[in-house]
GROMACS .gro file of N, CA and C in nm:
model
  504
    1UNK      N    1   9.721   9.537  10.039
    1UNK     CA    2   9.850   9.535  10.105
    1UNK      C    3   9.837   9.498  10.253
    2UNK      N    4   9.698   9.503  10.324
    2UNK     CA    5   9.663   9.477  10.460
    2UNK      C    6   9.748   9.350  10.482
    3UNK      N    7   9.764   9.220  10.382
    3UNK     CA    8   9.788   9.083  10.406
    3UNK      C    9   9.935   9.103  10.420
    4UNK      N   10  10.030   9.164  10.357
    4UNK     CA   11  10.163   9.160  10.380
    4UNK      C   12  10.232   9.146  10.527
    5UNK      N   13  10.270   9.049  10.526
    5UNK     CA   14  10.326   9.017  10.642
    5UNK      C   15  10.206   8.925  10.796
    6UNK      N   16  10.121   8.920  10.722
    6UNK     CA   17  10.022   8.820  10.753
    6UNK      C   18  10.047   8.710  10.765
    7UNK      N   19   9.998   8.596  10.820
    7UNK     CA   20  10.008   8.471  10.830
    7UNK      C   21   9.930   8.422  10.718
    8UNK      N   22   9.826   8.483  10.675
    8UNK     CA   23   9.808   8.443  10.548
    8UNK      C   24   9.849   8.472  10.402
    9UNK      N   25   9.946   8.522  10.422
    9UNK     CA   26   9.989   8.553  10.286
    9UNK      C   27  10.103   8.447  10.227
   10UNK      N   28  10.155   8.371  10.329
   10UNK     CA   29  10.226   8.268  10.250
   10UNK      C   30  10.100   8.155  10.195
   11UNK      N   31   9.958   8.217  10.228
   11UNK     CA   32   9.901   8.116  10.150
   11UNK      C   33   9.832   8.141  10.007
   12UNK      N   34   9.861   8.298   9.949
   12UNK     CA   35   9.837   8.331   9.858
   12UNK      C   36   9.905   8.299   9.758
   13UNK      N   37   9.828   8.289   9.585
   13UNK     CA   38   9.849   8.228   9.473
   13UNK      C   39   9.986   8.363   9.366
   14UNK      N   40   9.975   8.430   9.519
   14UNK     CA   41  10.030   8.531   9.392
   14UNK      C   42  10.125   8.632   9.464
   15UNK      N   43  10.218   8.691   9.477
   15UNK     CA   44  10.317   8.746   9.571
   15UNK      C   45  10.229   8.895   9.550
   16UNK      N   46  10.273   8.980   9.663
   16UNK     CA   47  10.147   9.085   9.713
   16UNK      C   48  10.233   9.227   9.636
   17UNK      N   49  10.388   9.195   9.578
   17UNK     CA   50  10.401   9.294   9.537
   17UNK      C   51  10.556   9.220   9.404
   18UNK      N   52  10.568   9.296   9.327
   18UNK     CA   53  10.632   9.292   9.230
   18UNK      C   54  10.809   9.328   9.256
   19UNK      N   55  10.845   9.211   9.313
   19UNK     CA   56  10.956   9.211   9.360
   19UNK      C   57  11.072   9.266   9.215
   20UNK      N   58  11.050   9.176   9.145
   20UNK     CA   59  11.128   9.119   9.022
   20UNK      C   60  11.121   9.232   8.896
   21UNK      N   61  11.014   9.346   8.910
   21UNK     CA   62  11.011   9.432   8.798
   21UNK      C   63  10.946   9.394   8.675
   22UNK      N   64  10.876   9.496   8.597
   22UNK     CA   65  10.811   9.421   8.469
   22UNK      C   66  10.709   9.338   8.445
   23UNK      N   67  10.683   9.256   8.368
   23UNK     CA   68  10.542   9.192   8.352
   23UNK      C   69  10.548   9.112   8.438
   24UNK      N   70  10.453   9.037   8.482
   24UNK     CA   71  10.422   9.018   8.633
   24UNK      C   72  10.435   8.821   8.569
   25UNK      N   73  10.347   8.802   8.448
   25UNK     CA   74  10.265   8.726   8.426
   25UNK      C   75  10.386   8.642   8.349
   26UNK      N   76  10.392   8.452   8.315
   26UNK     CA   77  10.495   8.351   8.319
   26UNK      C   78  10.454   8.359   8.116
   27UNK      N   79  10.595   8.332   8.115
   27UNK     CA   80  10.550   8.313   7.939
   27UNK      C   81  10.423   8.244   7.919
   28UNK      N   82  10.367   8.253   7.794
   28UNK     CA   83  10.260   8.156   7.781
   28UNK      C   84  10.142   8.199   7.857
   29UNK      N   85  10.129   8.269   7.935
   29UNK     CA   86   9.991   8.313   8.022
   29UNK      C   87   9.885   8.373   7.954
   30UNK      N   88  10.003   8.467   7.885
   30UNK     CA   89   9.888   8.553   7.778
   30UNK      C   90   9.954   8.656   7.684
   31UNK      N   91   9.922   8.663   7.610
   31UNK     CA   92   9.977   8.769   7.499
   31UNK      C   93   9.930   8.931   7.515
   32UNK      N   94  10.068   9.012   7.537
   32UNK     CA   95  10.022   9.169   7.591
   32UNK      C   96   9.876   9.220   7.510
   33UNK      N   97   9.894   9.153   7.359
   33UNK     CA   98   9.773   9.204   7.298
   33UNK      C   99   9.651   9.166   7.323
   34UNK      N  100   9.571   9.263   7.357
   34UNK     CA  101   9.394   9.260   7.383
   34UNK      C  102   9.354   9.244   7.542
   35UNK      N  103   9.527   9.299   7.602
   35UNK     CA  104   9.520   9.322   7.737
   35UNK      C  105   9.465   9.430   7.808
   36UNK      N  106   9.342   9.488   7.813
   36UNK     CA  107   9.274   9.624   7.842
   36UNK      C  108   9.270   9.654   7.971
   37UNK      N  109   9.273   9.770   8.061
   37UNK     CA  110   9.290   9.831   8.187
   37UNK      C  111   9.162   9.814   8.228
   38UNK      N  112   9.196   9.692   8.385
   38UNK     CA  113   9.040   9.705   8.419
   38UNK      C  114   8.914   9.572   8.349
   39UNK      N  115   8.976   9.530   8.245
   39UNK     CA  116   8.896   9.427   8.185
   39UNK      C  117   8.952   9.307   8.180
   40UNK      N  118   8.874   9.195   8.202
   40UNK     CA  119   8.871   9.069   8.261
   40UNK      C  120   8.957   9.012   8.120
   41UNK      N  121   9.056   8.954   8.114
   41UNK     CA  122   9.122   8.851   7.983
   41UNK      C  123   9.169   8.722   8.063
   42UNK      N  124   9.049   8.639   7.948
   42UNK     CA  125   9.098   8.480   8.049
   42UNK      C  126   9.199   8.439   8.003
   43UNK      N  127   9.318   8.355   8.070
   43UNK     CA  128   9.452   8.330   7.982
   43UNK      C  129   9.373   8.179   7.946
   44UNK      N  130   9.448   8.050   7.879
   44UNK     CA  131   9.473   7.977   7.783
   44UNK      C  132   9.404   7.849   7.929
   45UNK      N  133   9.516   7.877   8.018
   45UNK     CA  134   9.463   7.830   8.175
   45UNK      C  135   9.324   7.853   8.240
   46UNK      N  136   9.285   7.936   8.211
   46UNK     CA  137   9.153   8.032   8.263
   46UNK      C  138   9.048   7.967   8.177
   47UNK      N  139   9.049   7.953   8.019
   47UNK     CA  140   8.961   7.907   7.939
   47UNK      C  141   8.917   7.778   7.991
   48UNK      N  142   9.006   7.679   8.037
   48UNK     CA  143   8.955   7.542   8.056
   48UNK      C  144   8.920   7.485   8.217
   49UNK      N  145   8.958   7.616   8.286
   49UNK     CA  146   8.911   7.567   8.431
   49UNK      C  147   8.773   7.605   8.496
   50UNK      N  148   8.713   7.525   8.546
   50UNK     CA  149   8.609   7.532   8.612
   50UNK      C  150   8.510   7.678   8.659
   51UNK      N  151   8.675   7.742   8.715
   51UNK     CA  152   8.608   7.854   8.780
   51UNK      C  153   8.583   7.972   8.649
   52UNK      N  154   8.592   7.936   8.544
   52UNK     CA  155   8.564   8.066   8.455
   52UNK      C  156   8.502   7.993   8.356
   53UNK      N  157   8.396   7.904   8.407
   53UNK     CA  158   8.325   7.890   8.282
   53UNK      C  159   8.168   7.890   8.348
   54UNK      N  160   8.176   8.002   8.283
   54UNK     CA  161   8.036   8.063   8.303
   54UNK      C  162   7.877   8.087   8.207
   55UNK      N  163   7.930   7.968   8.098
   55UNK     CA  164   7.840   7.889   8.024
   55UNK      C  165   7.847   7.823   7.952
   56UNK      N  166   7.774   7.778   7.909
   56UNK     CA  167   7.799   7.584   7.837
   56UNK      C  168   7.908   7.542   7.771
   57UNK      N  169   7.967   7.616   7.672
   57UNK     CA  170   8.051   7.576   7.651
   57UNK      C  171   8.182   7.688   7.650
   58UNK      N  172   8.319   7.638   7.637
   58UNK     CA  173   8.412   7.750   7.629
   58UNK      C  174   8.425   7.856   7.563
   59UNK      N  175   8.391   7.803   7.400
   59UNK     CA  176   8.306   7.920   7.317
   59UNK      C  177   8.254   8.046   7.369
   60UNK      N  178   8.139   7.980   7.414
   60UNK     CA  179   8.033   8.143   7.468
   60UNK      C  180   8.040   8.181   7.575
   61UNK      N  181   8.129   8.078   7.720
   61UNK     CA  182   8.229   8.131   7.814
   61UNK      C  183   8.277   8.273   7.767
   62UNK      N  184   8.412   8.259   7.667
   62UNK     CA  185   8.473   8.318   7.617
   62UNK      C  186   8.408   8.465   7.569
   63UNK      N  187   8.306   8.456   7.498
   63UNK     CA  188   8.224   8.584   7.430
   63UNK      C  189   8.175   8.624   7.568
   64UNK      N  190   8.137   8.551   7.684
   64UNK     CA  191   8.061   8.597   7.759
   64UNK      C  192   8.168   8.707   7.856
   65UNK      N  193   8.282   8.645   7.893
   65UNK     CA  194   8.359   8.740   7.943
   65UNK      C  195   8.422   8.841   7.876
   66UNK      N  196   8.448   8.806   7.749
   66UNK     CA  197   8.473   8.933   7.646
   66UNK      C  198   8.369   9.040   7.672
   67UNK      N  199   8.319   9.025   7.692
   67UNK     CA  200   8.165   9.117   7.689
   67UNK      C  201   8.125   9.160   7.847
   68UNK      N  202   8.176   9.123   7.947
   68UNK     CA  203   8.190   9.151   8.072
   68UNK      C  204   8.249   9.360   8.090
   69UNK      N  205   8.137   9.437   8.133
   69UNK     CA  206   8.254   9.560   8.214
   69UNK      C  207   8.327   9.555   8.291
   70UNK      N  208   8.415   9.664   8.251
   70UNK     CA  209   8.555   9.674   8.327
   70UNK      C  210   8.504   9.691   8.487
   71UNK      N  211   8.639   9.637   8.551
   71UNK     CA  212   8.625   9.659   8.680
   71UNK      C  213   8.637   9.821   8.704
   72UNK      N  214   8.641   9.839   8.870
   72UNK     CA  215   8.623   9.969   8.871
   72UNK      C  216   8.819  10.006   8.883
   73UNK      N  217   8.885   9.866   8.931
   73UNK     CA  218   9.024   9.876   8.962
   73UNK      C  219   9.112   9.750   8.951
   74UNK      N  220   9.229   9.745   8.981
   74UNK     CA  221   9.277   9.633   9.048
   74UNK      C  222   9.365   9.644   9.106
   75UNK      N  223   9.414   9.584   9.232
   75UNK     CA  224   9.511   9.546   9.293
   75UNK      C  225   9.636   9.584   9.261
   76UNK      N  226   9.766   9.651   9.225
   76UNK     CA  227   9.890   9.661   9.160
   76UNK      C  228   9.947   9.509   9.232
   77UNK      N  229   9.894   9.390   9.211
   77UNK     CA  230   9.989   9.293   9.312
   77UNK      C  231  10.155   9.220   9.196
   78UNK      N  232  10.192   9.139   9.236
   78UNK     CA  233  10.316   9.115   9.160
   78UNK      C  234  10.265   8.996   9.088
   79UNK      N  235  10.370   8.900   9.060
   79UNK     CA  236  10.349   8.788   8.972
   79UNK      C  237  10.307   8.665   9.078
   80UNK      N  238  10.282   8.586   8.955
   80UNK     CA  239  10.195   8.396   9.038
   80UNK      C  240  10.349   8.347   9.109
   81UNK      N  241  10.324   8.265   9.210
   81UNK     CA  242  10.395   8.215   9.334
   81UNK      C  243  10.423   8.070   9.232
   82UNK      N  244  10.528   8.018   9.240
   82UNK     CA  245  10.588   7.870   9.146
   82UNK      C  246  10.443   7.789   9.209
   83UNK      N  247  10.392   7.693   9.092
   83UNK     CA  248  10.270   7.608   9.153
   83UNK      C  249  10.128   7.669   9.131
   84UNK      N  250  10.104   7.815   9.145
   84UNK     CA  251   9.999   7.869   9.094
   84UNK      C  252   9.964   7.873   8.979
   85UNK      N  253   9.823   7.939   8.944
   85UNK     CA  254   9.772   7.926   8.794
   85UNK      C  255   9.707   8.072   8.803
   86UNK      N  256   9.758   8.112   8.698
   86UNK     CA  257   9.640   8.294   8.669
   86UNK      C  258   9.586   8.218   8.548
   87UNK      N  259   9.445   8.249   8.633
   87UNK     CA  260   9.306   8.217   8.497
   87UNK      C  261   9.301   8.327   8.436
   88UNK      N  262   9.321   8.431   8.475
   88UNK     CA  263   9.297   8.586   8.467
   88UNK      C  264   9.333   8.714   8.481
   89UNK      N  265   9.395   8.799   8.375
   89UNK     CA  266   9.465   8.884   8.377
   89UNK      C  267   9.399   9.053   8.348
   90UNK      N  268   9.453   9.156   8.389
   90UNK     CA  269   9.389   9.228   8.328
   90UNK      C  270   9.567   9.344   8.348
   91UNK      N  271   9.503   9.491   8.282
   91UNK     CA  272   9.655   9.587   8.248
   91UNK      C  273   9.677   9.679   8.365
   92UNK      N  274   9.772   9.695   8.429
   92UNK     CA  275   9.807   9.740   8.514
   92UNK      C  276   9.779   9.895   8.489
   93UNK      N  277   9.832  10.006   8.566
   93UNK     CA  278   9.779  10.122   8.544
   93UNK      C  279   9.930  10.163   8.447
   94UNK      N  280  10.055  10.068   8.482
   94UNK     CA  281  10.195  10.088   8.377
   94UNK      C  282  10.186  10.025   8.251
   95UNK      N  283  10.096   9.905   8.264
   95UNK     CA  284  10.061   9.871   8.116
   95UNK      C  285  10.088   9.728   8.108
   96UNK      N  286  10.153   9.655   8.231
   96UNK     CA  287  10.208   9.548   8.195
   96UNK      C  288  10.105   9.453   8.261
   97UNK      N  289  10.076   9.343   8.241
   97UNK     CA  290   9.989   9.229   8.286
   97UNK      C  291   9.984   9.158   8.350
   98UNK      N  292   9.872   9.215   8.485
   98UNK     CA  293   9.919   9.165   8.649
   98UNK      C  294   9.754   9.044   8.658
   99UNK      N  295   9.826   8.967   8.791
   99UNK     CA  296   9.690   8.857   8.732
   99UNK      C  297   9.584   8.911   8.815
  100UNK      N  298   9.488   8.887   8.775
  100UNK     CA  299   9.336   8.912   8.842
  100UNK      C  300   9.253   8.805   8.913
  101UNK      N  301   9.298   8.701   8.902
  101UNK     CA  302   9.209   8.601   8.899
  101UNK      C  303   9.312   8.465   8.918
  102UNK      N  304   9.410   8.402   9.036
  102UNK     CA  305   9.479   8.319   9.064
  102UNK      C  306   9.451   8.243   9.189
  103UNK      N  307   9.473   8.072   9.124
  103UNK     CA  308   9.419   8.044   9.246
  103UNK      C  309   9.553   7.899   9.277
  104UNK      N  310   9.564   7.805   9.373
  104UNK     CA  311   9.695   7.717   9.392
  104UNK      C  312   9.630   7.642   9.490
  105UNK      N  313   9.682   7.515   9.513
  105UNK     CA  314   9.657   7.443   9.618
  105UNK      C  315   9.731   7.486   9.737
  106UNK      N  316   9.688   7.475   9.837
  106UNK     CA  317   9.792   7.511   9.954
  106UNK      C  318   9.720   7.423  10.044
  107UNK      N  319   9.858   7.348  10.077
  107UNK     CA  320   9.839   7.240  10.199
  107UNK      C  321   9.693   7.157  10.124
  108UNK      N  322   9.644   7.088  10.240
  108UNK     CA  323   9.512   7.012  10.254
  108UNK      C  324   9.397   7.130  10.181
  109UNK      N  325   9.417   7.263  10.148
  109UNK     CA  326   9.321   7.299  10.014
  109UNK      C  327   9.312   7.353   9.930
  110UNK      N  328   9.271   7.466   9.900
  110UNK     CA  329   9.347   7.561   9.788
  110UNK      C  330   9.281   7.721   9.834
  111UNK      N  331   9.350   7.777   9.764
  111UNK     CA  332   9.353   7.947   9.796
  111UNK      C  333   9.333   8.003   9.630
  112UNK      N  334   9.300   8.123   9.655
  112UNK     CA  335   9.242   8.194   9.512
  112UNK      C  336   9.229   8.300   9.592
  113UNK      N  337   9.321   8.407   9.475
  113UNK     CA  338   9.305   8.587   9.494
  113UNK      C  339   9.220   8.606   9.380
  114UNK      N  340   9.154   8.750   9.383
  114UNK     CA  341   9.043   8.822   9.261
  114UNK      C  342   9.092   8.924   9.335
  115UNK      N  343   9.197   8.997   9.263
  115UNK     CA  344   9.224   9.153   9.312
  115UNK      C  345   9.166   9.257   9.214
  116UNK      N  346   9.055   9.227   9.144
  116UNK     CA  347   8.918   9.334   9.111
  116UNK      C  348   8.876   9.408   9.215
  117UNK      N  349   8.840   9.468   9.176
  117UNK     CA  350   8.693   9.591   9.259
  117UNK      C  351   8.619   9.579   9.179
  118UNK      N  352   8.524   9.587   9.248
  118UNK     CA  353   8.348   9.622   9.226
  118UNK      C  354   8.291   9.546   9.095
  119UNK      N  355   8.338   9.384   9.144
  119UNK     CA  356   8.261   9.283   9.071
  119UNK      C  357   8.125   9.299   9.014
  120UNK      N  358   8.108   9.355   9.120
  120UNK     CA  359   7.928   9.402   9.100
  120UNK      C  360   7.861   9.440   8.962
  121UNK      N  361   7.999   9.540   8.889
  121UNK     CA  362   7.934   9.578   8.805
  121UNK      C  363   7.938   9.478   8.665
  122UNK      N  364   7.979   9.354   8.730
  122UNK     CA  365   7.961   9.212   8.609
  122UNK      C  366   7.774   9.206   8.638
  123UNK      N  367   7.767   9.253   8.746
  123UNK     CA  368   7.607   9.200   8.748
  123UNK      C  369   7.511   9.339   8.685
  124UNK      N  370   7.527   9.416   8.765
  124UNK     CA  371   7.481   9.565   8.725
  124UNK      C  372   7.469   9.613   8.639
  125UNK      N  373   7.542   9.609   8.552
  125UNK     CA  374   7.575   9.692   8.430
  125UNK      C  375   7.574   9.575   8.312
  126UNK      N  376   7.520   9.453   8.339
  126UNK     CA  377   7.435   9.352   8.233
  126UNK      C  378   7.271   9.343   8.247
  127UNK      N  379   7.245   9.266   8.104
  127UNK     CA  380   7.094   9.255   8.132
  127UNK      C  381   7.049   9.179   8.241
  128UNK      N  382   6.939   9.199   8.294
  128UNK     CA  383   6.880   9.114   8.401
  128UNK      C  384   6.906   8.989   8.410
  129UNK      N  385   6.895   8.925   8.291
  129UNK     CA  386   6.888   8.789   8.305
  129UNK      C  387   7.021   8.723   8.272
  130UNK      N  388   7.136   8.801   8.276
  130UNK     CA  389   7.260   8.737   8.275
  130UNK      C  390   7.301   8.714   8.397
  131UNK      N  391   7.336   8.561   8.417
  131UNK     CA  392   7.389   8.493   8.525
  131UNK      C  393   7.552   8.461   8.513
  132UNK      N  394   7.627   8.543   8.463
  132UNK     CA  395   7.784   8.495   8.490
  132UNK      C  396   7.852   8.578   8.580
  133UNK      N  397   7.748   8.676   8.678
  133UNK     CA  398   7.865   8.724   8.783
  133UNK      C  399   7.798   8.563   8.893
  134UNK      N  400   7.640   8.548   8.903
  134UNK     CA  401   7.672   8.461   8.982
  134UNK      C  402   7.754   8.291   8.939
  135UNK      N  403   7.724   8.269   8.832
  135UNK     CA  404   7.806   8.131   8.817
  135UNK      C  405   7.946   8.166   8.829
  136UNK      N  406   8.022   8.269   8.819
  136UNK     CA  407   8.132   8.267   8.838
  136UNK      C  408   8.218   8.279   8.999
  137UNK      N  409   8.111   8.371   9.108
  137UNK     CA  410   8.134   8.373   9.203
  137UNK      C  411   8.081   8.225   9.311
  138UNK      N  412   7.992   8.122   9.248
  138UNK     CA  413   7.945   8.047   9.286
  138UNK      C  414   7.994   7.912   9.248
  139UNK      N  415   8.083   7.881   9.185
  139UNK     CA  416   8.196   7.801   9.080
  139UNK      C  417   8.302   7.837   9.169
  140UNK      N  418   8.344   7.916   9.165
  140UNK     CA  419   8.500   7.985   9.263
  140UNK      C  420   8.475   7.921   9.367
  141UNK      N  421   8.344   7.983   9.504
  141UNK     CA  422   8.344   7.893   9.602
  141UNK      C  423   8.323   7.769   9.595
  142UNK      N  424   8.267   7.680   9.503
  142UNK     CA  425   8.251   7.542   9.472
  142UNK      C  426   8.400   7.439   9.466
  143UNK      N  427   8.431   7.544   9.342
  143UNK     CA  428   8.604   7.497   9.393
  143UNK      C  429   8.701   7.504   9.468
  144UNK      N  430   8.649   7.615   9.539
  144UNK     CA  431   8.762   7.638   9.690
  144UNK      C  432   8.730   7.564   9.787
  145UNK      N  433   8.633   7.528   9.786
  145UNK     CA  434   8.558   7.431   9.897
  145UNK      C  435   8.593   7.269   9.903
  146UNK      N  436   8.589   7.272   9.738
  146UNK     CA  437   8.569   7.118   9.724
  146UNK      C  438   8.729   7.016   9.787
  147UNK      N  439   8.661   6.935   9.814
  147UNK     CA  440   8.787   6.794   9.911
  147UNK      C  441   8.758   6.848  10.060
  148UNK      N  442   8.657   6.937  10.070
  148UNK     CA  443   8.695   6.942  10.219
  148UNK      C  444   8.640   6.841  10.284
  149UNK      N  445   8.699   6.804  10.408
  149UNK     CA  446   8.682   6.645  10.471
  149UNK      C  447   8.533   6.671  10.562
  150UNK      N  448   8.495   6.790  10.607
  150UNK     CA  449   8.387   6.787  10.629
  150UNK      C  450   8.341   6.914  10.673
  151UNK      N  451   8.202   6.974  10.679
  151UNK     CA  452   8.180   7.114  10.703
  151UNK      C  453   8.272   7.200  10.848
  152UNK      N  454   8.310   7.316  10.818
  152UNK     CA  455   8.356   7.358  10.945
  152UNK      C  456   8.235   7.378  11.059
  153UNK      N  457   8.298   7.362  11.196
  153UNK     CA  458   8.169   7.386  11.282
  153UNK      C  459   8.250   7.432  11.394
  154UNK      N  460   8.179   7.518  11.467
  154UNK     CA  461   8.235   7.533  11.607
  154UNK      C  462   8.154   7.578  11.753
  155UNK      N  463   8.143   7.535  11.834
  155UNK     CA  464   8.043   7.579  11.926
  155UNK      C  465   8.094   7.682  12.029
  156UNK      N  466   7.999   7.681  12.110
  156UNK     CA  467   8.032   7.861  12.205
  156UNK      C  468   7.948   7.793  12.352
  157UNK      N  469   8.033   7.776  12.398
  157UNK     CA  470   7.983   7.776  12.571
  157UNK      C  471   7.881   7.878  12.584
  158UNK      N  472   7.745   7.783  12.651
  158UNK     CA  473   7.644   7.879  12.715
  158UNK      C  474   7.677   8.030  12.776
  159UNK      N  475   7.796   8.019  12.822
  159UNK     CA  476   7.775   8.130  12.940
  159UNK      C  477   7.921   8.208  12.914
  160UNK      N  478   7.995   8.210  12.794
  160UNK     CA  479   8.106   8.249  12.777
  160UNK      C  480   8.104   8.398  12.833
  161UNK      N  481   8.247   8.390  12.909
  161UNK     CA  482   8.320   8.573  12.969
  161UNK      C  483   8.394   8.575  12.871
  162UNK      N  484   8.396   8.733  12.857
  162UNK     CA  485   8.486   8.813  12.841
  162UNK      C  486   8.677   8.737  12.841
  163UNK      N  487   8.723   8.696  12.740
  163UNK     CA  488   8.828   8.672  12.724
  163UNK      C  489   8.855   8.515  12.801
  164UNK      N  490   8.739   8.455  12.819
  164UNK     CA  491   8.757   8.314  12.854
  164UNK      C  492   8.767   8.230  12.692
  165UNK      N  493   8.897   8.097  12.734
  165UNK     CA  494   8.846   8.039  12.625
  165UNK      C  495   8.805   7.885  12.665
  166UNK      N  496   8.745   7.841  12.535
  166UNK     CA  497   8.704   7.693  12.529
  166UNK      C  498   8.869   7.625  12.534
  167UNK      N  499   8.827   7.540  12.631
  167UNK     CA  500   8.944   7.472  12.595
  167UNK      C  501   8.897   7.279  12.610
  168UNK      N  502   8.796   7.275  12.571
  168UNK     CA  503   8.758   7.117  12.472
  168UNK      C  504   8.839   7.088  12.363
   0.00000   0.00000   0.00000
């Protein structure tokens, strides 16, 4: 809720609270059934995009996040903003299906919320040698990144004071 009323929140994929009442999520996103509290469900959108495929094919994508532990929480946020996409849904603590995992172009790039907690335990609480918390967190930034026109950079005057600024 820190972002509400932020300058960045008109750049989020997903409104920060549930204006409208009820299921959060656009027909077609996902079906209430096999919607579990806390556990990752990719919608129909989610299956075929980049950022949730976290092995070779969509198939074992699919088994692989089925098989993912629950988060420790999520976010109560509201429904996707017109133009956005929820890859990812999970059950609210009322029962109805808020997205987890939305991301939209905005302006010259794109923006993506993950209102999970404690991703971690996609890594933790699998065998060692499962790699889909990092391909998934490493895919996300790949795609949030990508079109950018060139790396950000910024420099710092040798000898900067206290509340001086650059003004190059």
């Amino acid at each position: 809720r820190g972002l509400a009323g932020s300058a960045l929140e008109v750049a989020l994929p997903i409104e920060l609270t549930d204006r409208r009442g009820g299921a959060v999520t656009r027909p077609g996103d996902t079906s209430d059934a096999g919607v579990s509290r806390n556990v990752v469900t990719v919608t129909a959108q989610g299956a075929a995009h980049p950022i949730m495929r976290i092995a070779a094919t969509v198939e074992d994508a699919a088994k692989l996040w089925a098989s993912m532990p629950a988060l420790a929480s999520a976010a109560p946020v509201g429904g996707p903003r017109p133009g956005a996409t929820v890859l990812a849904v999970t059950q609210s603590s009322n029962g109805t299906a808020v997205p987890l995992i939305a991301i939209q172009r905005y302006g010259r790039g794109r923006s993506m919320v993950f209102s999970g907690e404690a991703s971690w335990r996609w890594k933790m609480l699998r065998p060692a040698d499962d790699r889909g918390y990092e391909f998934f967190w490493r895919q996300a930034v790949r795609w949030l990144a990508a079109d950018a026109p060139e790396p950000v950079s910024f420099t710092v005057p040798d000898s900067p004071a206290a509340g001086d600024r650059d003004r190059k």
